[in-house]
mmCIF file of C-alpha atoms in Angstrom:
data_model
loop_
_atom_site.group_PDB
_atom_site.id
_atom_site.type_symbol
_atom_site.label_atom_id
_atom_site.label_comp_id
_atom_site.label_asym_id
_atom_site.label_seq_id
_atom_site.Cartn_x
_atom_site.Cartn_y
_atom_site.Cartn_z
ATOM 1 C CA MET C 87 33.037 10.767 6.176
ATOM 2 C CA ALA C 88 35.513 12.850 8.107
ATOM 3 C CA SER C 89 36.506 14.998 5.144
ATOM 4 C CA THR C 90 33.316 17.073 4.926
ATOM 5 C CA VAL C 91 32.415 19.462 7.691
ATOM 6 C CA ALA C 92 28.723 18.892 8.288
ATOM 7 C CA VAL C 93 27.415 21.989 9.988
ATOM 8 C CA GLU C 94 23.830 21.583 8.842
ATOM 9 C CA LEU C 95 22.407 18.139 9.357
ATOM 10 C CA PRO C 96 20.894 16.568 6.225
ATOM 11 C CA HIS C 97 17.130 16.975 6.171
ATOM 12 C CA GLY C 98 14.836 14.053 5.453
ATOM 13 C CA GLY C 99 12.790 13.256 2.374
ATOM 14 C CA PHE C 100 13.979 13.038 -1.209
ATOM 15 C CA SER C 101 17.643 13.738 -1.840
ATOM 16 C CA PHE C 102 18.652 15.545 -5.038
ATOM 17 C CA ASP C 103 22.394 15.063 -4.494
ATOM 18 C CA ASN C 104 22.940 12.937 -7.543
ATOM 19 C CA CYS C 105 20.942 14.991 -10.036
ATOM 20 C CA LYS C 106 23.885 17.137 -11.134
ATOM 21 C CA ARG C 107 26.030 14.037 -11.460
ATOM 22 C CA ASN C 108 23.340 12.315 -13.540
ATOM 23 C CA ALA C 109 23.030 15.338 -15.833
ATOM 24 C CA LEU C 110 26.797 15.316 -16.296
ATOM 25 C CA LEU C 111 26.797 11.598 -17.092
ATOM 26 C CA GLU C 112 24.018 12.043 -19.610
ATOM 27 C CA ASP C 113 26.002 14.749 -21.358
ATOM 28 C CA LYS C 114 28.859 12.295 -21.630
ATOM 29 C CA GLY C 115 26.568 9.759 -23.275
ATOM 30 C CA PHE C 116 25.494 7.425 -20.477
ATOM 31 C CA LYS C 117 21.703 7.195 -20.485
ATOM 32 C CA ALA C 118 20.021 6.495 -17.192
ATOM 33 C CA PRO C 119 17.646 3.495 -17.048
ATOM 34 C CA LYS C 120 14.015 4.531 -17.452
ATOM 35 C CA ALA C 121 11.464 3.854 -14.733
ATOM 36 C CA TYR C 122 9.252 1.050 -15.915
ATOM 37 C CA LYS C 123 5.533 1.551 -16.142
ATOM 38 C CA THR C 124 2.835 -0.986 -15.735
ATOM 39 C CA GLY C 125 0.652 -1.157 -18.792
ATOM 40 C CA THR C 126 -2.600 -1.577 -16.987
ATOM 41 C CA THR C 127 -6.332 -1.726 -17.160
ATOM 42 C CA ILE C 128 -8.043 -0.602 -13.971
ATOM 43 C CA ALA C 129 -11.718 0.243 -13.628
ATOM 44 C CA GLY C 130 -14.355 0.937 -11.029
ATOM 45 C CA ILE C 131 -18.116 1.433 -10.892
ATOM 46 C CA ILE C 132 -20.690 2.367 -8.302
ATOM 47 C CA PHE C 133 -23.606 -0.020 -8.028
ATOM 48 C CA LYS C 134 -26.661 -0.146 -5.809
ATOM 49 C CA ASP C 135 -24.984 -1.206 -2.567
ATOM 50 C CA GLY C 136 -21.410 -0.025 -3.038
ATOM 51 C CA VAL C 137 -18.374 -0.013 -5.298
ATOM 52 C CA VAL C 138 -16.771 -2.646 -7.542
ATOM 53 C CA LEU C 139 -13.088 -2.172 -8.426
ATOM 54 C CA GLY C 140 -11.334 -4.297 -11.030
ATOM 55 C CA ALA C 141 -7.767 -4.637 -12.318
ATOM 56 C CA ASP C 142 -5.669 -6.875 -14.551
ATOM 57 C CA THR C 143 -2.514 -8.504 -13.160
ATOM 58 C CA ARG C 144 0.298 -7.930 -15.644
ATOM 59 C CA ALA C 145 3.368 -5.826 -14.798
ATOM 60 C CA THR C 146 5.597 -4.989 -17.776
ATOM 61 C CA GLU C 147 9.180 -3.789 -18.083
ATOM 62 C CA ASP C 148 9.156 -2.085 -21.462
ATOM 63 C CA THR C 149 8.247 -5.020 -23.719
ATOM 64 C CA VAL C 150 8.846 -7.895 -21.285
ATOM 65 C CA VAL C 151 6.305 -9.161 -18.785
ATOM 66 C CA ALA C 152 7.950 -8.754 -15.391
ATOM 67 C CA ASP C 153 5.188 -10.196 -13.222
ATOM 68 C CA LYS C 154 2.349 -12.335 -14.524
ATOM 69 C CA ASN C 155 0.266 -12.077 -11.394
ATOM 70 C CA CYS C 156 0.812 -8.849 -9.495
ATOM 71 C CA GLU C 157 -1.665 -7.149 -7.162
ATOM 72 C CA LYS C 158 -2.869 -3.821 -8.429
ATOM 73 C CA ILE C 159 -5.678 -3.248 -5.940
ATOM 74 C CA HIS C 160 -4.081 -1.706 -2.863
ATOM 75 C CA TYR C 161 -5.433 -1.442 0.647
ATOM 76 C CA ILE C 162 -6.060 2.053 1.960
ATOM 77 C CA SER C 163 -8.430 1.183 4.797
ATOM 78 C CA SER C 164 -10.900 -1.594 5.523
ATOM 79 C CA ASN C 165 -13.626 0.207 3.598
ATOM 80 C CA ILE C 166 -11.476 1.979 0.992
ATOM 81 C CA TYR C 167 -9.363 0.361 -1.726
ATOM 82 C CA CYS C 168 -7.297 1.908 -4.507
ATOM 83 C CA CYS C 169 -6.264 0.519 -7.909
ATOM 84 C CA GLY C 170 -2.968 1.860 -9.245
ATOM 85 C CA ALA C 171 -1.655 2.451 -12.780
ATOM 86 C CA GLY C 172 1.598 4.099 -13.836
ATOM 87 C CA THR C 173 5.002 3.370 -12.347
ATOM 88 C CA ALA C 174 4.545 0.339 -10.097
ATOM 89 C CA ALA C 175 6.845 1.540 -7.313
ATOM 90 C CA ASP C 176 5.175 4.954 -7.234
ATOM 91 C CA THR C 177 1.669 3.532 -6.869
ATOM 92 C CA GLU C 178 2.811 1.127 -4.163
ATOM 93 C CA MET C 179 4.593 3.763 -2.060
ATOM 94 C CA THR C 180 1.899 6.388 -2.553
ATOM 95 C CA THR C 181 -0.928 4.103 -1.497
ATOM 96 C CA GLN C 182 1.026 2.896 1.534
ATOM 97 C CA MET C 183 1.779 6.477 2.574
ATOM 98 C CA ILE C 184 -1.858 7.501 2.210
ATOM 99 C CA ALA C 185 -2.981 4.415 4.148
ATOM 100 C CA SER C 186 -0.654 5.428 7.003
ATOM 101 C CA LYS C 187 -1.826 9.040 6.928
ATOM 102 C CA LEU C 188 -5.438 7.946 6.935
ATOM 103 C CA GLU C 189 -4.862 5.617 9.869
ATOM 104 C CA LEU C 190 -3.250 8.402 11.903
ATOM 105 C CA HIS C 191 -6.178 10.640 11.004
ATOM 106 C CA ARG C 192 -8.641 7.943 12.049
ATOM 107 C CA LEU C 193 -6.909 7.561 15.402
ATOM 108 C CA GLU C 194 -7.144 11.290 15.935
ATOM 109 C CA THR C 195 -10.804 11.690 14.927
ATOM 110 C CA SER C 196 -12.101 8.290 16.160
ATOM 111 C CA ARG C 197 -14.321 7.967 13.098
ATOM 112 C CA LYS C 198 -14.437 5.548 10.194
ATOM 113 C CA PRO C 199 -12.360 7.145 7.423
ATOM 114 C CA ARG C 200 -14.106 8.758 4.478
ATOM 115 C CA VAL C 201 -13.222 8.334 0.826
ATOM 116 C CA CYS C 202 -13.101 12.092 0.280
ATOM 117 C CA THR C 203 -10.378 12.351 2.950
ATOM 118 C CA ALA C 204 -8.257 9.766 1.150
ATOM 119 C CA ASN C 205 -8.896 11.636 -2.093
ATOM 120 C CA ARG C 206 -7.834 14.960 -0.601
ATOM 121 C CA LEU C 207 -4.662 13.468 0.882
ATOM 122 C CA LEU C 208 -3.762 11.842 -2.440
ATOM 123 C CA LYS C 209 -4.295 14.947 -4.483
ATOM 124 C CA GLN C 210 -2.333 17.150 -2.130
ATOM 125 C CA MET C 211 0.608 14.779 -2.199
ATOM 126 C CA LEU C 212 0.612 14.317 -5.978
ATOM 127 C CA TYR C 213 0.281 18.061 -6.594
ATOM 128 C CA ARG C 214 3.224 18.702 -4.324
ATOM 129 C CA TYR C 215 5.484 16.532 -6.498
ATOM 130 C CA HIS C 216 4.511 18.171 -9.803
ATOM 131 C CA GLY C 217 3.606 14.877 -11.489
ATOM 132 C CA TYR C 218 7.043 13.343 -10.979
ATOM 133 C CA ILE C 219 5.354 10.651 -8.913
ATOM 134 C CA SER C 220 3.667 8.899 -11.796
ATOM 135 C CA ALA C 221 0.646 7.322 -10.118
ATOM 136 C CA ALA C 222 -2.761 7.263 -11.805
ATOM 137 C CA LEU C 223 -5.247 5.805 -9.350
ATOM 138 C CA VAL C 224 -8.844 4.680 -9.087
ATOM 139 C CA LEU C 225 -9.959 5.205 -5.508
ATOM 140 C CA GLY C 226 -13.206 3.708 -4.297
ATOM 141 C CA GLY C 227 -14.916 2.922 -1.049
ATOM 142 C CA VAL C 228 -18.034 3.057 1.067
ATOM 143 C CA ASP C 229 -18.252 5.290 4.135
ATOM 144 C CA SER C 230 -20.986 6.706 6.320
ATOM 145 C CA THR C 231 -22.184 8.989 3.508
ATOM 146 C CA GLY C 232 -22.476 6.221 0.899
ATOM 147 C CA PRO C 233 -20.373 4.769 -1.936
ATOM 148 C CA HIS C 234 -17.853 7.038 -3.670
ATOM 149 C CA LEU C 235 -15.507 6.595 -6.623
ATOM 150 C CA TYR C 236 -12.680 8.906 -7.673
ATOM 151 C CA SER C 237 -10.046 8.859 -10.381
ATOM 152 C CA VAL C 238 -6.773 10.563 -9.458
ATOM 153 C CA TRP C 239 -4.311 11.735 -12.116
ATOM 154 C CA PRO C 240 -0.527 12.000 -11.576
ATOM 155 C CA HIS C 241 -0.506 15.799 -11.414
ATOM 156 C CA GLY C 242 -3.095 15.920 -8.677
ATOM 157 C CA SER C 243 -6.446 16.465 -10.425
ATOM 158 C CA THR C 244 -9.333 14.211 -9.463
ATOM 159 C CA ASP C 245 -12.746 13.370 -10.899
ATOM 160 C CA LYS C 246 -15.693 12.072 -8.920
ATOM 161 C CA LEU C 247 -17.712 9.874 -11.251
ATOM 162 C CA PRO C 248 -20.028 6.840 -11.246
ATOM 163 C CA TYR C 249 -17.650 4.830 -13.452
ATOM 164 C CA VAL C 250 -13.941 5.373 -14.193
ATOM 165 C CA THR C 251 -11.108 3.595 -15.976
ATOM 166 C CA MET C 252 -7.365 4.328 -15.971
ATOM 167 C CA GLY C 253 -4.221 2.894 -17.522
ATOM 168 C CA SER C 254 -3.163 1.982 -21.048
ATOM 169 C CA GLY C 255 -6.234 -0.247 -21.456
ATOM 170 C CA SER C 256 -8.605 2.436 -20.194
ATOM 171 C CA LEU C 257 -10.078 3.162 -23.616
ATOM 172 C CA ALA C 258 -11.058 -0.455 -24.196
ATOM 173 C CA ALA C 259 -12.575 -0.713 -20.706
ATOM 174 C CA MET C 260 -14.360 2.614 -21.039
ATOM 175 C CA ALA C 261 -15.927 1.479 -24.306
ATOM 176 C CA VAL C 262 -17.546 -1.433 -22.445
ATOM 177 C CA PHE C 263 -18.707 0.843 -19.629
ATOM 178 C CA GLU C 264 -20.194 3.419 -21.972
ATOM 179 C CA ASP C 265 -22.112 0.684 -23.708
ATOM 180 C CA ARG C 266 -23.626 -1.129 -20.746
ATOM 181 C CA PHE C 267 -23.484 1.003 -17.611
ATOM 182 C CA LYS C 268 -26.763 1.742 -15.795
ATOM 183 C CA PRO C 269 -27.159 3.414 -12.409
ATOM 184 C CA GLU C 270 -28.329 1.263 -9.459
ATOM 185 C CA MET C 271 -27.201 -2.078 -10.889
ATOM 186 C CA GLU C 272 -27.333 -5.289 -8.884
ATOM 187 C CA ARG C 273 -24.189 -6.872 -7.482
ATOM 188 C CA GLU C 274 -23.892 -9.729 -9.982
ATOM 189 C CA GLU C 275 -24.573 -7.463 -12.930
ATOM 190 C CA ALA C 276 -21.983 -4.962 -11.730
ATOM 191 C CA MET C 277 -19.358 -7.683 -11.245
ATOM 192 C CA LYS C 278 -20.027 -9.012 -14.752
ATOM 193 C CA LEU C 279 -19.690 -5.534 -16.235
ATOM 194 C CA VAL C 280 -16.354 -4.793 -14.549
ATOM 195 C CA GLN C 281 -15.051 -8.234 -15.428
ATOM 196 C CA ASP C 282 -15.976 -7.686 -19.076
ATOM 197 C CA ALA C 283 -14.360 -4.256 -19.078
ATOM 198 C CA ILE C 284 -11.092 -5.624 -17.693
ATOM 199 C CA ARG C 285 -11.229 -8.495 -20.183
ATOM 200 C CA ALA C 286 -11.632 -5.964 -22.989
ATOM 201 C CA GLY C 287 -8.472 -4.268 -21.735
ATOM 202 C CA ILE C 288 -6.633 -7.586 -21.389
ATOM 203 C CA PHE C 289 -7.420 -8.822 -24.880
ATOM 204 C CA ASN C 290 -7.158 -5.533 -26.781
ATOM 205 C CA ASP C 291 -4.227 -3.809 -25.051
ATOM 206 C CA LEU C 292 -0.717 -5.224 -25.153
ATOM 207 C CA GLY C 293 0.254 -3.768 -21.807
ATOM 208 C CA SER C 294 -2.495 -5.538 -19.864
ATOM 209 C CA GLY C 295 -2.927 -9.250 -19.456
ATOM 210 C CA SER C 296 -3.204 -12.342 -17.290
ATOM 211 C CA ASN C 297 -6.031 -12.504 -14.807
ATOM 212 C CA VAL C 298 -8.844 -10.305 -13.522
ATOM 213 C CA ASP C 299 -8.888 -9.196 -9.869
ATOM 214 C CA LEU C 300 -12.071 -7.814 -8.378
ATOM 215 C CA CYS C 301 -12.798 -5.996 -5.144
ATOM 216 C CA ILE C 302 -16.406 -5.444 -4.079
ATOM 217 C CA ILE C 303 -16.867 -2.948 -1.239
ATOM 218 C CA THR C 304 -20.215 -2.598 0.482
ATOM 219 C CA LYS C 305 -21.319 -0.904 3.684
ATOM 220 C CA ASP C 306 -20.778 -3.950 5.873
ATOM 221 C CA LYS C 307 -17.989 -5.916 4.242
ATOM 222 C CA THR C 308 -15.336 -6.002 1.562
ATOM 223 C CA ASP C 309 -14.721 -8.935 -0.786
ATOM 224 C CA TYR C 310 -11.256 -9.000 -2.257
ATOM 225 C CA LEU C 311 -11.472 -11.610 -5.029
ATOM 226 C CA ARG C 312 -7.919 -12.183 -6.068
ATOM 227 C CA THR C 313 -7.812 -13.999 -9.414
ATOM 228 C CA TYR C 314 -11.542 -13.758 -9.873
ATOM 229 C CA GLN C 315 -11.138 -15.077 -13.357
ATOM 230 C CA GLU C 316 -8.143 -16.554 -15.123
ATOM 231 C CA ALA C 317 -8.609 -14.999 -18.522
ATOM 232 C CA ASN C 318 -5.361 -16.304 -19.982
ATOM 233 C CA LEU C 319 -4.953 -19.957 -19.188
ATOM 234 C CA LYS C 320 -1.848 -21.575 -20.568
ATOM 235 C CA GLY C 321 -2.804 -23.964 -23.367
ATOM 236 C CA VAL C 322 -2.979 -27.698 -22.619
ATOM 237 C CA ARG C 323 -0.857 -29.873 -24.866
ATOM 238 C CA GLN C 324 -3.009 -32.009 -27.115
ATOM 239 C CA GLY C 325 -0.382 -34.568 -28.078
ATOM 240 C CA THR C 326 3.255 -35.461 -27.583
ATOM 241 C CA TYR C 327 6.135 -36.139 -29.959
ATOM 242 C CA ARG C 328 7.737 -38.756 -27.730
ATOM 243 C CA TYR C 329 8.045 -42.283 -29.104
ATOM 244 C CA LYS C 330 6.104 -45.042 -27.389
ATOM 245 C CA ARG C 331 8.009 -47.553 -25.290
ATOM 246 C CA GLY C 332 8.881 -50.534 -27.461
ATOM 247 C CA THR C 333 9.257 -48.558 -30.717
ATOM 248 C CA SER C 334 12.837 -49.776 -31.123
ATOM 249 C CA ALA C 335 12.922 -53.578 -30.620
ATOM 250 C CA VAL C 336 15.323 -55.020 -28.007
ATOM 251 C CA LEU C 337 17.442 -57.874 -29.479
ATOM 252 C CA LYS C 338 19.587 -59.034 -26.539
ATOM 253 C CA THR C 339 19.689 -58.246 -22.791
ATOM 254 C CA GLU C 340 22.732 -58.910 -20.563
ATOM 255 C CA VAL C 341 23.025 -57.834 -16.891
ATOM 256 C CA LYS C 342 26.485 -57.621 -15.288
ATOM 257 C CA LYS C 343 27.224 -56.770 -11.698
ATOM 258 C CA ILE C 344 30.127 -54.393 -11.104
ATOM 259 C CA VAL C 345 31.822 -55.092 -7.745
ATOM 260 C CA LEU C 346 33.432 -52.034 -6.178
ATOM 261 C CA GLU C 347 36.249 -52.472 -3.648
ATOM 262 C CA VAL C 348 37.085 -49.858 -1.040
ATOM 263 C CA ILE C 349 40.821 -49.229 -1.474
ATOM 264 C CA ASP C 350 41.529 -46.219 0.674
ATOM 265 C CA THR C 351 39.686 -43.848 3.013
ATOM 266 C CA GLN C 352 40.968 -40.360 3.754
ATOM 267 C CA VAL C 353 39.825 -37.886 6.379
ATOM 268 C CA LYS C 354 40.420 -34.285 5.311
ATOM 269 C CA PRO C 355 40.132 -31.407 7.794
ATOM 270 C CA GLN C 356 37.559 -28.833 6.707
ATOM 271 C CA ALA C 357 37.545 -25.212 7.888
ATOM 272 C CA MET C 358 34.707 -24.292 10.224
ATOM 273 C CA ASP C 359 31.953 -22.084 8.846
ATOM 274 C CA THR C 360 32.472 -19.012 10.991
ATOM 275 C CA ASP C 361 30.592 -16.419 8.935
ATOM 276 C CA MET M 274 -6.270 44.451 -3.392
ATOM 277 C CA SER M 275 -3.458 42.173 -2.303
ATOM 278 C CA PHE M 276 -4.095 39.697 0.468
ATOM 279 C CA GLY M 277 -0.458 38.788 0.849
ATOM 280 C CA TYR M 278 -0.698 35.147 -0.210
ATOM 281 C CA PRO M 279 2.495 33.488 -1.440
ATOM 282 C CA ASN M 280 2.584 31.182 -4.492
ATOM 283 C CA LEU M 281 0.771 27.896 -4.276
ATOM 284 C CA ARG M 282 3.945 26.163 -5.365
ATOM 285 C CA PRO M 283 7.279 27.689 -4.340
ATOM 286 C CA HIS M 284 9.365 28.225 -7.449
ATOM 287 C CA ASP M 285 12.676 29.887 -8.082
ATOM 288 C CA GLU M 286 11.839 33.412 -9.150
ATOM 289 C CA GLY M 287 15.386 34.314 -10.017
ATOM 290 C CA ASN M 288 15.740 37.352 -7.784
ATOM 291 C CA HIS M 289 18.052 36.357 -5.008
ATOM 292 C CA VAL M 290 19.470 38.915 -2.597
ATOM 293 C CA ILE M 291 23.221 38.508 -2.318
ATOM 294 C CA ASP M 292 24.213 39.432 1.201
ATOM 295 C CA LEU M 293 27.581 39.533 2.793
ATOM 296 C CA PRO M 294 27.870 36.872 5.501
ATOM 297 C CA LYS M 295 27.284 38.282 8.934
ATOM 298 C CA ASN M 296 30.629 37.314 10.418
ATOM 299 C CA SER M 297 33.499 39.478 11.388
ATOM 300 C CA TYR M 298 34.873 41.382 8.357
ATOM 301 C CA GLY M 299 31.916 40.182 6.283
ATOM 302 C CA ILE M 300 33.645 37.125 4.809
ATOM 303 C CA PRO M 301 32.660 33.465 5.221
ATOM 304 C CA ASP M 302 34.424 31.789 8.123
ATOM 305 C CA THR M 303 36.203 28.712 6.778
ATOM 306 C CA MET M 304 36.723 27.374 10.281
ATOM 307 C CA THR M 305 33.031 26.923 10.930
ATOM 308 C CA THR M 306 31.464 26.649 7.478
ATOM 309 C CA GLY M 307 34.160 24.779 5.569
ATOM 310 C CA PHE M 308 35.396 25.406 2.073
ATOM 311 C CA ARG M 309 33.003 26.881 -0.435
ATOM 312 C CA HIS M 310 32.681 25.227 -3.822
ATOM 313 C CA ALA M 311 31.984 27.148 -7.003
ATOM 314 C CA LYS M 312 29.268 24.744 -8.119
ATOM 315 C CA ASP M 313 27.193 24.739 -4.933
ATOM 316 C CA GLY M 314 23.822 26.348 -4.981
ATOM 317 C CA ILE M 315 24.149 28.338 -8.176
ATOM 318 C CA HIS M 316 21.685 26.591 -10.438
ATOM 319 C CA GLN M 317 19.145 24.022 -9.474
ATOM 320 C CA SER M 318 19.732 20.458 -10.508
ATOM 321 C CA HIS M 319 16.114 19.370 -10.462
ATOM 322 C CA PRO M 320 12.932 21.397 -10.819
ATOM 323 C CA LEU M 321 11.596 19.829 -7.634
ATOM 324 C CA GLU M 322 14.587 20.722 -5.485
ATOM 325 C CA TYR M 323 13.631 24.320 -4.798
ATOM 326 C CA SER M 324 9.990 23.412 -4.373
ATOM 327 C CA GLU M 325 10.741 20.680 -1.835
ATOM 328 C CA LYS M 326 13.209 22.773 0.138
ATOM 329 C CA HIS M 327 10.677 25.560 0.646
ATOM 330 C CA TRP M 328 7.477 23.542 0.779
ATOM 331 C CA MET M 329 6.878 23.565 4.528
ATOM 332 C CA SER M 330 7.793 27.219 4.976
ATOM 333 C CA ASN M 331 5.617 28.195 2.011
ATOM 334 C CA LYS M 332 2.665 26.257 3.377
ATOM 335 C CA GLU M 333 3.126 27.917 6.742
ATOM 336 C CA ALA M 334 3.272 31.345 5.086
ATOM 337 C CA MET M 335 0.030 30.593 3.200
ATOM 338 C CA ASP M 336 -1.749 29.477 6.361
ATOM 339 C CA LEU M 337 -0.579 32.500 8.336
ATOM 340 C CA ALA M 338 -1.572 34.885 5.523
ATOM 341 C CA MET M 339 -5.046 33.314 5.483
ATOM 342 C CA LEU M 340 -5.333 33.598 9.269
ATOM 343 C CA ARG M 341 -4.221 37.210 9.143
ATOM 344 C CA ASN M 342 -6.886 38.019 6.576
ATOM 345 C CA MET M 343 -9.594 36.166 8.481
ATOM 346 C CA GLN M 344 -8.877 36.882 12.116
ATOM 347 C CA GLY M 345 -6.475 39.777 12.219
ATOM 348 C CA ILE M 346 -2.769 40.162 12.795
ATOM 349 C CA HIS M 347 -2.921 38.796 16.346
ATOM 350 C CA MET M 348 -3.520 35.208 15.279
ATOM 351 C CA PRO M 349 -0.339 34.610 13.248
ATOM 352 C CA LEU M 350 1.621 36.580 15.809
ATOM 353 C CA ARG M 351 0.499 34.387 18.673
ATOM 354 C CA LEU M 352 1.013 31.140 16.776
ATOM 355 C CA LYS M 353 4.436 32.171 15.525
ATOM 356 C CA MET M 354 5.412 33.300 19.022
ATOM 357 C CA GLU M 355 4.581 29.880 20.467
ATOM 358 C CA GLN M 356 6.440 28.109 17.711
ATOM 359 C CA THR M 357 9.510 30.320 18.122
ATOM 360 C CA ILE M 358 9.617 29.625 21.853
ATOM 361 C CA ALA M 359 9.246 25.874 21.255
ATOM 362 C CA SER M 360 11.965 25.851 18.594
ATOM 363 C CA LYS M 361 14.410 27.486 20.986
ATOM 364 C CA MET M 362 14.221 24.586 23.431
ATOM 365 C CA GLN M 363 17.087 22.483 22.128
ATOM 366 C CA ARG M 364 19.699 20.185 23.600
ATOM 367 C CA LEU M 365 23.452 20.579 23.835
ATOM 368 C CA PRO M 366 25.398 20.722 20.544
ATOM 369 C CA CYS M 367 25.698 17.399 18.682
ATOM 370 C CA LEU M 368 22.583 15.972 20.330
ATOM 371 C CA ALA M 369 19.401 15.990 18.267
ATOM 372 C CA SER M 370 16.213 17.151 19.879
ATOM 373 C CA SER M 371 12.973 15.280 19.413
ATOM 374 C CA ASN M 372 11.077 18.574 18.965
ATOM 375 C CA ILE M 373 7.928 17.129 20.521
ATOM 376 C CA MET M 374 6.433 20.476 21.422
ATOM 377 C CA LEU M 375 7.241 22.050 18.085
ATOM 378 C CA ASP M 376 5.778 19.061 16.216
ATOM 379 C CA THR M 377 2.618 19.214 18.282
ATOM 380 C CA LEU M 378 2.171 22.925 17.648
ATOM 381 C CA THR M 379 2.766 22.652 13.903
ATOM 382 C CA GLY M 380 0.710 19.470 13.554
ATOM 383 C CA ARG M 381 3.526 17.242 12.322
ATOM 384 C CA ASN M 382 2.870 14.650 15.034
ATOM 385 C CA THR M 383 -0.388 13.589 13.344
ATOM 386 C CA THR M 384 0.964 13.000 9.839
ATOM 387 C CA VAL M 385 3.619 10.824 8.277
ATOM 388 C CA ASP M 386 5.502 12.083 5.259
ATOM 389 C CA PHE M 387 8.434 11.144 3.070
ATOM 390 C CA GLU M 388 10.704 12.954 5.538
ATOM 391 C CA ASP M 389 9.910 10.237 8.084
ATOM 392 C CA VAL M 390 10.579 7.412 5.659
ATOM 393 C CA PHE M 391 13.500 8.444 3.424
ATOM 394 C CA ASN M 392 16.759 9.878 4.801
ATOM 395 C CA VAL M 393 15.529 9.930 8.370
ATOM 396 C CA CYS M 394 17.633 12.374 10.419
ATOM 397 C CA ASP M 395 18.190 9.812 13.199
ATOM 398 C CA GLU M 396 19.939 7.486 10.786
ATOM 399 C CA ALA M 397 22.063 10.075 8.995
ATOM 400 C CA GLU M 398 25.347 8.768 7.639
ATOM 401 C CA VAL M 399 27.362 11.937 8.336
ATOM 402 C CA LEU M 400 28.369 13.129 11.772
ATOM 403 C CA GLY M 401 28.619 16.710 12.790
ATOM 404 C CA HIS M 402 32.046 17.632 14.085
ATOM 405 C CA PRO M 403 31.567 18.255 17.824
ATOM 406 C CA HIS M 404 34.155 21.079 17.916
ATOM 407 C CA VAL M 405 32.652 22.840 14.932
ATOM 408 C CA LEU M 406 29.087 22.502 16.210
ATOM 409 C CA THR M 407 30.050 23.783 19.640
ATOM 410 C CA SER M 408 31.834 26.814 18.214
ATOM 411 C CA VAL M 409 28.871 27.543 15.960
ATOM 412 C CA LYS M 410 26.474 27.502 18.867
ATOM 413 C CA TYR M 411 28.552 29.494 21.339
#
């Protein structure tokens, strides 16, 4: 600490100090560990009264399931929620940062936050980092101007659409949407459609699995249905290989009592726990 | 017709001006700046490094260029004048200033960014040498 003369104080934010060292190590043959992505199916649709967002709950580390029941629908504000696909840490940090920014903005303007504001903040941040923050998001919410749904890509482009899917299972989910989507659906119909789309992703994509989470946002309230449906229940055992009691016959039984005598007692000093 | 806008993303254009340091005799002062390493600052280690280092100043340049084109040269001049005055109000060497006025003028008090979360300046692990910082300032 005392060997370097620090004339300029280190500035905040990301530090690139170790990049040269990492490049040198890679030249020497040591490969850095890769950031693990979540194979995911996330989807959202706009229905008559608001927005329904859906997500699966599997987080993978390469080919191993790291978390069987993780939360992929993140809170941005009470009327805006965001599903995240891509690197799990990136989506978590990005959505938390945007939630904080939006809250500060709400305190300054004294108005209920709008979905387009959250969208603009997200896209400006992701564009700034050139796609190195690998977060593909489905942002949806209801504000004073009505229900809105956006899909945000890691490089900062966004699409405003009535139904969107993202993640490795997006093709399977989109197939279901393209088949059965209608504008101005009822709440139950919309929930069934999103649930079926996520199930299509769960059963046809290896990176998605476990349960379906739903989030229904309307003008007055938000329903966050964690584990709306357990699509992958663990199988129940139908039989057992254990032998029944009495399979081997007992010929003779003898019970002996073993008497224990106390010969010696010792008291050993123990060091106090001073940590 | 050029409106004077800088790039949307700051990137290393490869034309750096090599100036002699503005000390006595035009050589770097080891007493105040320390030893210079051959590998510092020659090539970038990460494509984002240059972009991040110049992001705020580039954004400010874009905003001021837009204001100049819309409202005339007086607007950026006045804003920059206020910011320069606010940035000159610092504390004694070794003590960090909160920069409240500068943050309010630039709008940083209403946002939170990665600079406020990672590597926060208040919790820096290195200390500035008091003697060196004092001799730099005076």
